[in-house]
Coordinates of C-alpha atoms and ligand atoms in Angstrom, one line a residue:
X787 CA -12.8 -10.9 -18.7
X788 CA -10.8 -8.6 -21.2
X789 CA -7.0 -8.6 -20.8
X790 CA -5.4 -5.5 -22.1
X791 CA -3.3 -6.1 -25.2
X792 CA 0.4 -5.2 -25.0
X793 CA -0.1 -1.9 -26.8
X794 CA -2.9 -0.6 -24.6
X795 CA -0.9 -1.6 -21.5
X796 CA 2.1 0.5 -22.7
X797 CA -0.3 3.5 -23.4
X798 CA -1.9 2.8 -20.0
X799 CA 1.5 2.8 -18.3
X800 CA 2.5 6.1 -19.9
X801 CA -0.8 7.7 -18.9
X802 CA -0.1 6.7 -15.3
X803 CA 3.4 7.9 -15.2
X804 CA 2.4 11.4 -14.3
X805 CA 0.1 10.7 -11.4
X806 CA 1.2 11.3 -7.9
X807 CA -0.2 8.0 -6.6
X808 CA 2.5 6.0 -8.3
X809 CA 5.9 7.3 -7.4
X810 CA 7.8 4.0 -6.9
X811 CA 9.0 1.3 -9.2
X812 CA 6.1 -0.9 -10.7
X813 CA 5.3 -4.0 -8.9
X814 CA 6.1 -7.4 -10.6
X815 CA 2.4 -7.9 -11.3
X816 CA 2.4 -5.1 -13.8
X817 CA 4.0 -7.5 -16.2
X818 CA 0.9 -9.6 -16.1
X819 CA -2.0 -8.2 -18.0
X820 CA -4.6 -6.1 -16.2
X821 CA -8.2 -7.0 -16.6
X822 CA -11.5 -5.3 -16.7
X823 CA -13.5 -7.7 -14.8
X824 CA -17.2 -8.4 -14.8
X825 CA -17.9 -8.9 -11.2
X826 CA -20.4 -11.5 -10.0
X827 CA -20.5 -9.9 -6.7
X828 CA -19.9 -6.2 -5.7
X829 CA -16.2 -5.7 -5.3
X830 CA -16.7 -2.7 -3.0
X831 CA -17.9 -4.6 0.0
X832 CA -15.4 -2.8 2.2
X833 CA -16.7 0.6 1.1
X834 CA -14.6 3.6 0.6
X835 CA -12.4 5.8 3.0
X836 CA -10.2 8.9 3.0
X837 CA -7.5 9.8 5.4
X838 CA -4.2 11.7 6.3
X839 CA -5.5 15.0 4.8
X840 CA -3.3 18.1 4.8
X841 CA -4.3 21.5 3.3
X842 CA -3.9 20.4 -0.3
X843 CA -4.0 16.8 -0.4
X844 CA -5.8 13.6 0.9
X845 CA -5.6 9.8 0.4
X846 CA -8.7 8.1 -1.3
X847 CA -9.0 4.5 -0.5
X848 CA -10.7 1.4 -1.4
X849 CA -10.0 -2.4 -1.6
X850 CA -11.6 -4.7 -4.0
X851 CA -12.9 -7.6 -2.2
X852 CA -15.9 -9.4 -3.8
X853 CA -15.6 -12.3 -1.4
X854 CA -14.5 -11.3 2.0
X855 CA -13.7 -14.8 3.3
X856 CA -11.7 -15.9 0.3
X857 CA -8.0 -15.7 1.0
X858 CA -7.5 -13.7 -2.2
X859 CA -10.7 -11.8 -1.7
X860 CA -12.2 -13.4 -4.7
X861 CA -9.8 -11.4 -6.9
X862 CA -7.4 -13.9 -8.3
X863 CA -3.9 -13.1 -9.5
X864 CA -4.5 -10.3 -11.9
X865 CA -4.1 -6.6 -11.5
X866 CA -7.3 -4.5 -12.1
X867 CA -7.6 -1.0 -13.3
X868 CA -9.5 1.2 -11.0
X869 CA -10.5 4.8 -11.9
X870 CA -11.3 7.5 -9.4
X871 CA -13.2 10.7 -9.7
X872 CA -13.2 13.6 -7.1
X873 CA -15.8 16.2 -7.4
X874 CA -17.1 19.4 -5.7
X875 CA -20.7 18.2 -5.3
X876 CA -22.2 15.2 -3.2
X877 CA -23.1 13.4 -6.7
X878 CA -19.6 13.9 -8.1
X879 CA -20.9 15.6 -11.1
X880 CA -18.6 18.5 -11.0
X881 CA -15.4 16.5 -11.4
X882 CA -12.4 18.4 -10.6
X883 CA -9.8 15.6 -10.7
X884 CA -9.8 12.0 -12.0
X885 CA -7.4 9.2 -12.7
X886 CA -6.6 5.6 -13.1
X887 CA -4.5 3.4 -10.8
X888 CA -3.9 -0.3 -10.4
X889 CA -5.1 -2.6 -7.7
X890 CA -2.5 -5.3 -7.5
X891 CA -2.7 -8.7 -5.8
X892 CA 0.6 -7.9 -4.0
X893 CA -1.3 -5.2 -1.9
X894 CA -4.5 -7.3 -1.7
X895 CA -6.2 -5.2 -4.5
X896 CA -6.2 -2.1 -2.3
X897 CA -6.0 1.4 -3.8
X898 CA -4.4 4.4 -2.2
X899 CA -4.7 7.5 -4.3
X900 CA -3.0 10.6 -2.9
X901 CA -4.8 13.5 -4.7
X902 CA -2.8 16.7 -4.8
X903 CA -3.6 20.4 -5.5
X904 CA -6.8 20.7 -3.7
X905 CA -8.2 23.7 -2.1
X906 CA -7.8 24.0 1.8
X907 CA -10.6 23.6 4.3
X908 CA -13.3 22.2 2.0
X909 CA -15.4 19.2 1.3
X910 CA -14.9 17.0 -1.7
X911 CA -16.8 13.8 -2.7
X912 CA -15.2 10.8 -4.6
X913 CA -15.9 7.4 -6.1
X914 CA -14.1 4.4 -7.8
X915 CA -15.0 2.3 -10.8
X916 CA -13.5 -1.1 -11.4
X917 CA -14.7 -3.1 -14.4
X918 CA -18.5 -2.8 -14.4
X919 CA -18.7 -2.1 -10.7
X920 CA -19.0 1.4 -9.1
X921 CA -18.3 2.2 -5.5
X922 CA -20.5 4.2 -3.1
X923 CA -19.6 7.9 -2.9
X924 CA -17.5 9.0 -0.1
X925 CA -17.0 12.5 1.3
X926 CA -13.7 14.0 2.4
X927 CA -12.2 17.2 3.6
X928 CA -8.9 19.0 3.3
X929 CA -7.3 20.8 6.4
X930 CA -7.2 24.5 6.7
X931 CA -4.3 26.5 5.3
X932 CA -1.2 26.5 7.6
X933 CA -1.2 30.3 7.9
X934 CA -4.8 30.6 9.0
X935 CA -6.5 30.4 12.4
X936 CA -9.7 28.3 11.8
X937 CA -12.5 29.4 13.8
X938 CA -13.3 26.0 15.1
X939 CA -12.8 22.3 14.7
X940 CA -14.6 19.1 15.7
X941 CA -12.6 15.8 16.2
X942 CA -14.0 12.5 17.0
X943 CA -11.9 9.8 18.9
X944 CA -12.5 6.1 18.8
X945 CA -10.8 3.0 19.6
X946 CA -11.2 -0.8 20.4
X947 CA -14.1 -2.0 18.3
X948 CA -14.4 -5.7 19.1
X949 CA -16.6 -7.4 16.5
X950 CA -17.8 -10.1 18.8
X951 CA -18.4 -8.0 22.0
X952 CA -20.7 -5.3 20.6
X953 CA -22.5 -3.6 17.8
X954 CA -20.9 -0.5 16.2
X955 CA -24.2 1.6 17.0
X956 CA -22.2 4.5 18.3
X957 CA -21.0 5.4 14.8
X958 CA -24.6 6.4 13.9
X959 CA -24.4 9.2 16.4
X960 CA -20.8 10.1 15.5
X961 CA -22.0 10.6 12.1
X962 CA -24.7 12.9 13.3
X963 CA -22.1 14.9 15.1
X964 CA -20.4 15.6 11.8
X965 CA -16.9 15.8 12.9
X966 CA -14.1 17.2 10.7
X967 CA -11.9 14.3 11.4
X968 CA -11.9 11.0 13.2
X969 CA -8.9 9.7 15.1
X970 CA -8.9 6.0 15.6
X971 CA -6.4 5.1 18.2
X972 CA -6.1 1.2 17.8
X973 CA -7.7 -2.1 18.3
X974 CA -9.4 -1.5 14.9
X975 CA -9.6 -5.4 14.8
X976 CA -9.1 -8.2 17.2
X977 CA -7.1 -11.2 16.4
X978 CA -8.9 -13.7 18.4
X979 CA -10.4 -16.8 17.1
X980 CA -14.2 -17.1 16.5
X981 CA -16.3 -17.4 19.6
X982 CA -13.6 -16.4 22.1
X983 CA -15.7 -13.8 23.8
X984 CA -18.8 -13.4 21.5
X985 CA -21.7 -11.6 22.7
X986 CA -23.4 -10.3 19.5
X987 CA -21.7 -11.9 16.4
X988 CA -18.8 -14.2 15.6
X989 CA -15.3 -13.7 14.2
X990 CA -14.5 -15.7 11.0
X991 CA -12.0 -18.5 11.5
X992 CA -9.2 -19.2 14.0
X993 CA -6.8 -16.7 15.7
X994 CA -5.3 -14.7 12.8
X995 CA -1.6 -15.1 12.0
X996 CA -1.1 -15.2 8.3
X997 CA -1.5 -12.4 5.8
X998 CA -4.6 -14.0 4.4
X999 CA -6.0 -14.3 7.9
X1000 CA -5.4 -10.7 8.6
X1001 CA -6.9 -9.6 5.3
X1002 CA -10.0 -11.6 5.8
X1003 CA -10.5 -10.2 9.4
X1004 CA -10.1 -6.6 8.2
X1005 CA -12.7 -7.4 5.4
X1006 CA -15.1 -8.8 8.0
X1007 CA -14.8 -5.7 10.3
X1008 CA -15.2 -3.3 7.3
X1009 CA -18.3 -5.0 6.2
X1010 CA -20.0 -3.4 9.1
X1011 CA -22.3 -0.7 7.6
X1012 CA -22.0 1.7 10.3
X1013 CA -18.2 1.7 10.4
X1014 CA -18.2 2.0 6.5
X1015 CA -20.7 4.8 6.6
X1016 CA -18.4 6.8 9.1
X1017 CA -15.5 6.3 6.8
X1018 CA -17.4 7.7 4.0
X1019 CA -18.3 10.6 6.0
X1020 CA -14.9 12.3 6.7
X1021 CA -11.3 11.6 6.7
X1022 CA -9.6 9.5 9.4
X1023 CA -6.3 9.6 11.1
X1024 CA -5.7 6.0 12.1
X1025 CA -3.0 4.4 14.2
X1026 CA -2.8 0.9 15.6
X1027 CA -2.5 -0.6 19.1
X1028 CA -1.7 -4.2 19.9
X1029 CA -4.7 -6.2 18.6
X1030 CA -4.0 -5.2 14.9
X1031 CA -1.2 -8.1 15.5
X1032 CA -1.2 -9.7 18.8
X1033 CA -2.5 -8.8 22.3
X1034 CA 0.1 -6.7 24.4
X1035 CA 3.1 -7.4 22.1
X1036 CA 6.0 -5.1 22.4
X1037 CA 8.1 -4.4 19.3
X1038 CA 9.4 -7.9 18.4
X1039 CA 8.2 -9.6 21.6
X1040 CA 5.1 -11.7 21.3
X1041 CA 2.6 -12.1 24.2
X1042 CA 3.4 -15.8 23.9
X1043 CA 6.7 -16.7 25.7
X1044 CA 7.2 -19.7 23.4
X1045 CA 7.2 -17.7 20.1
X1046 CA 10.7 -16.4 19.0
X1047 CA 11.5 -13.1 17.6
X1048 CA 11.9 -14.2 14.0
X1049 CA 8.5 -16.0 14.0
X1050 CA 6.9 -13.0 15.7
X1051 CA 8.2 -10.6 13.1
X1052 CA 6.9 -12.7 10.3
X1053 CA 3.4 -12.4 12.1
X1054 CA 4.0 -8.8 12.6
X1055 CA 4.8 -8.3 8.9
X1056 CA 1.4 -10.0 7.9
X1057 CA -0.5 -7.8 10.4
X1058 CA 1.2 -4.6 9.3
X1059 CA 0.7 -5.3 5.6
X1060 CA -3.0 -6.1 6.0
X1061 CA -3.4 -3.0 8.2
X1062 CA -1.8 -0.8 5.3
X1063 CA -4.1 -2.5 2.8
X1064 CA -7.1 -1.7 4.8
X1065 CA -6.5 1.9 5.8
X1066 CA -6.4 5.3 4.0
X1067 CA -2.7 5.7 4.6
X1068 CA -0.1 7.5 2.4
X1069 CA 2.5 5.6 0.5
X1070 CA 5.1 6.7 3.0
X1071 CA 3.4 4.3 5.4
X1072 CA 3.7 1.3 3.0
X1073 CA 5.3 -1.5 5.0
X1074 CA 9.0 -2.6 4.4
X1075 CA 9.0 -6.2 5.8
X1076 CA 8.0 -6.1 9.4
X1077 CA 8.5 -2.3 9.6
X1078 CA 5.9 0.3 8.8
X1079 CA 6.2 4.1 9.4
X1080 CA 2.9 5.1 11.0
X1081 CA 3.8 8.0 13.3
X1082 CA 3.2 11.4 11.4
X1083 CA 1.9 14.9 12.1
X1084 CA -0.6 17.2 10.5
X1085 CA -1.4 20.9 11.0
X1086 CA -5.0 22.0 11.5
X1087 CA -4.1 25.5 10.5
X1088 CA -2.7 27.3 13.5
X1089 CA -5.4 26.0 15.6
X1090 CA -3.9 22.4 16.3
X1091 CA -0.9 20.4 15.6
X1092 CA -1.7 16.8 15.3
X1093 CA 0.9 14.3 16.4
X1094 CA -0.2 10.7 15.6
X1095 CA 2.0 8.3 17.6
X1096 CA 2.9 4.7 17.5
X1097 CA 3.6 3.3 20.8
X1098 CA 3.9 -0.5 19.8
X1099 CA 6.4 -0.9 17.0
X1100 CA 9.4 0.5 18.8
X1101 CA 8.8 0.0 22.5
X1102 CA 10.8 -2.0 25.0
X1103 CA 9.2 -5.0 26.6
X1104 CA 6.8 -4.4 29.5
X1105 CA 8.3 -4.4 32.9
X1106 CA 7.2 -7.0 35.7
X1107 CA 6.3 -9.5 33.0
X1108 CA 3.5 -7.2 31.8
X1109 CA 1.5 -7.7 35.2
X1110 CA 0.5 -4.6 37.2
X1111 CA 3.4 -3.4 39.2
X1112 CA 4.6 -0.6 41.6
X1113 CA 6.4 2.4 40.2
X1114 CA 9.8 1.1 41.1
X1115 CA 12.8 -0.7 39.6
X1116 CA 12.5 -1.5 35.9
X1117 CA 9.4 0.8 35.4
X1118 CA 11.7 3.7 36.3
X1119 CA 14.7 2.7 34.2
X1120 CA 16.0 5.2 31.9
X1121 CA 16.2 2.8 28.9
X1122 CA 12.6 1.9 29.0
X1123 CA 11.0 3.3 25.9
X1124 CA 7.4 3.4 24.4
X1125 CA 8.4 5.7 21.5
X1126 CA 11.7 4.6 20.5
X1127 CA 14.7 7.0 20.0
X1128 CA 13.9 8.2 16.5
X1129 CA 10.2 8.8 17.1
X1130 CA 11.0 10.5 20.5
X1131 CA 13.4 12.9 18.7
X1132 CA 11.0 13.6 16.0
X1133 CA 8.2 14.2 18.5
X1134 CA 10.2 16.6 20.8
X1135 CA 11.5 18.5 17.8
X1136 CA 8.0 18.8 16.4
X1137 CA 6.5 20.1 19.9
X1138 CA 9.3 22.5 20.2
X1139 CA 8.9 24.1 16.8
X1140 CA 5.0 24.0 16.9
X1141 CA 3.3 27.5 17.1
X1142 CA -0.1 25.9 17.2
X1143 CA -2.7 26.9 19.9
X1144 CA -3.3 23.1 20.8
X1145 CA -0.7 20.4 20.5
X1146 CA -2.4 17.1 20.2
X1147 CA -0.8 13.7 20.9
X1148 CA -3.2 11.0 19.3
X1149 CA -1.9 7.9 20.8
X1150 CA -2.6 4.5 22.4
X1151 CA -2.0 3.9 26.0
X1152 CA -3.0 5.9 29.1
X1153 CA -0.3 8.4 30.1
X1154 CA -1.8 9.2 33.6
X1155 CA -0.2 7.2 36.4
X1156 CA -3.4 5.9 38.0
X1157 CA -3.1 3.2 40.4
X1158 CA -5.8 0.6 39.8
X1159 CA -5.0 -1.8 42.5
X1160 CA -2.8 -2.3 45.6
X1161 CA -0.6 -5.1 46.7
X1162 CA -0.8 -6.9 50.1
X1163 CA 1.4 -4.4 51.7
X1164 CA -0.8 -1.5 50.5
X1165 CA 1.6 -0.4 47.7
X1166 CA -0.2 1.1 44.7
X1167 CA 0.1 -1.0 41.4
X1168 CA 0.0 0.5 37.8
X1169 CA -0.5 -1.0 34.4
X1170 CA 3.0 -1.9 33.0
X1171 CA 1.7 -2.0 29.4
X1172 CA 0.9 1.8 29.7
X1173 CA 3.1 4.9 30.2
X1174 CA 3.7 4.1 33.9
X1175 CA 5.8 1.1 32.9
X1176 CA 7.9 3.7 30.8
X1177 CA 8.0 6.3 33.5
X1178 CA 11.3 8.0 32.6
X1179 CA 10.3 8.6 29.0
X1180 CA 6.9 9.9 30.1
X1181 CA 8.5 12.4 32.4
X1182 CA 11.0 13.4 29.8
X1183 CA 8.3 14.2 27.3
X1184 CA 6.2 16.0 29.7
X1185 CA 9.2 18.0 31.0
X1186 CA 10.1 18.8 27.3
X1187 CA 6.6 20.3 27.1
X1188 CA 7.1 22.4 30.2
X1189 CA 10.6 23.6 29.3
X1190 CA 9.8 24.4 25.8
X1191 CA 6.6 26.1 26.7
X1192 CA 4.6 23.9 24.4
X1193 CA 1.1 25.4 24.0
X1194 CA -1.7 23.5 25.5
X1195 CA -0.6 19.9 25.2
X1196 CA -3.5 17.6 24.9
X1197 CA -3.2 13.8 25.0
X1198 CA -5.8 11.6 23.3
X1199 CA -5.7 8.0 24.4
X1200 CA -7.6 4.5 23.6
X1201 CA -6.9 1.0 24.7
X1202 CA -8.3 0.8 28.1
X1203 CA -12.1 0.4 27.4
X1204 CA -13.1 3.1 29.8
X1205 CA -13.5 6.8 29.9
X1206 CA -11.0 8.8 31.8
X1207 CA -10.2 12.6 32.2
X1208 CA -6.8 13.1 33.7
X1209 CA -4.5 16.0 34.6
X1210 CA -0.8 15.1 33.9
X1211 CA 2.1 16.3 36.1
X1212 CA 5.7 15.2 35.9
X1213 CA 4.9 12.8 38.8
X1214 CA 1.1 12.2 39.1
X1215 CA 1.7 11.0 42.6
X1216 CA 2.6 14.5 43.7
X1217 CA -0.4 16.7 43.5
X1218 CA 1.5 19.8 44.5
X1219 CA 3.3 19.8 41.2
X1220 CA 1.9 21.9 38.3
X1221 CA -0.4 20.4 35.7
X1222 CA 1.5 20.2 32.5
X1223 CA -0.9 18.6 30.1
X1224 CA -4.5 17.2 29.9
X1225 CA -5.4 13.7 28.9
X1226 CA -8.9 12.5 27.5
X1227 CA -9.1 8.8 27.4
X1228 CA -11.8 7.5 24.9
X1229 CA -13.7 4.4 26.0
X1230 CA -14.0 1.4 23.7
X1231 CA -16.5 1.7 20.8
X1232 CA -17.8 -1.9 21.5
X1233 CA -15.1 -3.9 23.3
X1234 CA -16.3 -5.3 26.6
X1235 CA -20.1 -5.2 25.8
X1236 CA -22.5 -2.9 27.4
X1237 CA -20.3 -1.9 30.3
X1238 CA -21.6 0.3 33.2
X1239 CA -21.4 3.8 34.9
X1240 CA -19.6 2.3 38.0
X1241 CA -20.0 5.1 40.6
X1242 CA -18.2 3.2 43.3
X1243 CA -15.1 2.4 41.2
X1244 CA -15.1 6.0 39.9
X1245 CA -15.2 7.3 43.4
X1246 CA -12.3 5.0 44.5
X1247 CA -10.1 5.9 41.5
X1248 CA -10.6 9.5 42.1
X1249 CA -10.0 9.3 45.7
X1250 CA -6.7 7.3 45.2
X1251 CA -5.4 9.3 42.3
X1252 CA -5.4 13.1 42.3
X1253 CA -4.9 13.2 38.5
X1254 CA -8.1 11.5 37.7
X1255 CA -11.1 13.8 37.1
X1256 CA -13.6 11.4 35.6
X1257 CA -13.9 7.7 35.0
X1258 CA -16.7 5.6 33.5
X1259 CA -17.0 2.2 31.9
X1260 CA -19.7 2.6 29.3
X1261 CA -19.2 2.3 25.6
X1262 CA -18.9 5.2 23.2
X1263 CA -16.3 7.8 21.9
X1264 CA -15.1 11.3 22.4
X1265 CA -16.3 14.4 20.6
X1266 CA -13.8 17.3 20.9
X1267 CA -14.9 20.8 19.9
X1268 CA -11.9 23.2 19.7
X1269 CA -11.5 26.9 19.2
X1270 CA -8.8 29.4 19.9
X1271 CA -10.0 30.0 23.4
X1272 CA -11.1 26.5 24.6
X1273 CA -11.0 22.8 24.2
X1274 CA -14.1 20.9 25.0
X1275 CA -14.5 17.1 25.2
X1276 CA -17.9 15.4 25.5
X1277 CA -17.9 11.9 26.6
X1278 CA -20.5 10.3 24.4
X1279 CA -21.9 7.0 25.8
X1280 CA -24.3 4.3 24.5
X1281 CA -27.0 2.8 26.9
X1282 CA -26.3 -0.6 25.1
X1283 CA -24.2 -2.1 22.3
X1284 CA -25.1 -5.7 23.0
X1285 CA -28.4 -5.2 21.2
X1286 CA -29.5 -3.2 18.2
X1287 CA -31.1 0.3 18.8
X1288 CA -28.8 1.6 21.5
X1289 CA -29.0 5.3 22.0
X1290 CA -26.3 7.8 22.7
X1291 CA -26.1 10.6 25.2
X1292 CA -23.4 12.8 26.5
X1293 CA -22.3 11.4 30.0
X1294 CA -19.8 14.2 31.0
X1295 CA -18.1 17.3 29.5
X1296 CA -14.9 19.1 30.4
X1297 CA -13.2 22.1 29.0
X1298 CA -9.6 23.2 29.1
X1299 CA -9.2 27.0 28.6
X1300 CA -6.2 28.2 26.5
X1301 CA -3.2 28.4 28.9
X1302 CA -4.7 26.5 31.7
X1303 CA -4.1 22.7 31.6
X1304 CA -6.4 22.0 34.5
X1305 CA -9.8 20.7 33.5
X1306 CA -13.1 22.3 34.5
X1307 CA -16.6 20.7 34.2
X1308 CA -18.4 22.1 31.3
Ligands
LIG2780 FE1 -8.8 -2.9 23.1
LIG2781 CA1 -5.1 -2.5 23.3

């Protein structure tokens, strides 16, 4: 251990002053000496990642955690200098930018470097050093320049990766697919206690509630080598759903009725902070107490405008006590909101102004109103945690797309642990209405275990819901291949996730032609 003396600290702070990564007041821990530790264990156990790219910048991420199940990650109370290098070659020999930043205990010794002034639409490779340790090399990519029409893009869409219920084998195939970007649509971790629904491996500890708990859970998940390898392969746009904090929570309302709002917001603050620390997010997303700005947009040249939504933080409580219910009463109430007023205004303004060929809503819960059960009187019942419980807002967003002639709205969805392909209308029960948007729902990566291809259920759902064009309950992810004329979604499924060696195949493929929101079988 070699603490910096006062003079070198001042010099160091001066050297940092010009870097874009540090645009806010120095945290209190800067007043303590930083150290250049000798690590007894590799501090890069969580690997490296990159995210939130635009045409000229991207976030490079790591978090120093030599001991994943120690509350402080085994890092103690000192801040640590971390240097980074970004190069044009896969061994990072031709370094084009480099710098130094501080990993502080306040942020769990995470590092979020926003590298600026990059060339558009190209790969870069990066790595970190801390003390005597060196990270693995990660690859990242900038987006195409705003005024260009890229020839093509490939996006992977994943969600719901329960550690206990399945292996993350699907990421091996995703890596072979070589996407430009990955969207993670939530349930990146699950909050449950060890052994709650284990099939293949076990969570560490009890149900997570404190900041230490959430940090350790993220460290456990990110120790998965396949997940790590996929993060090291290309930039991700991540957004959360419920399990990053608590099953089916809504804004400040816990799933548990006996937990008050103040207590729940303390838990939410812990979950949000650990999420920020664990993800390649920009400084703008750094949490402020129990609030964290996660919705954002990016332009994939003129090909696609990407709107990444947050349907948990601002939503009103689920109608019908969050049990499946009919499309009546509270589910139709004008004040029911999933987005909250500010996000909705931002989204509608952004959609109205977009000139992109495809307008992508990367979000959490299913937008199609698909009845999944009937009550005793034969009335169809819908999930109240999803958009049907917020019917008026759903209709307003779709009507906005229609009236503003938003080009080719595509909704990408997670949460529901099954594959769906849906055509969205203002009211999905009225098949005579025109289709306004297309929804591709990604199944879980591992949640629920092996799953099945359930032909009977598929046929029933499709017979009862004109909007549903495909359904299946295997595990996997979506691969979207996009050009100016066509959007194609391949449903990649695994034959098993409850044992090693699962193999991937494409179960179904659908295309949407420019200007025609109805899906066709590819
Ligand atoms: Fe889930
Ligand atoms: Ca969920």
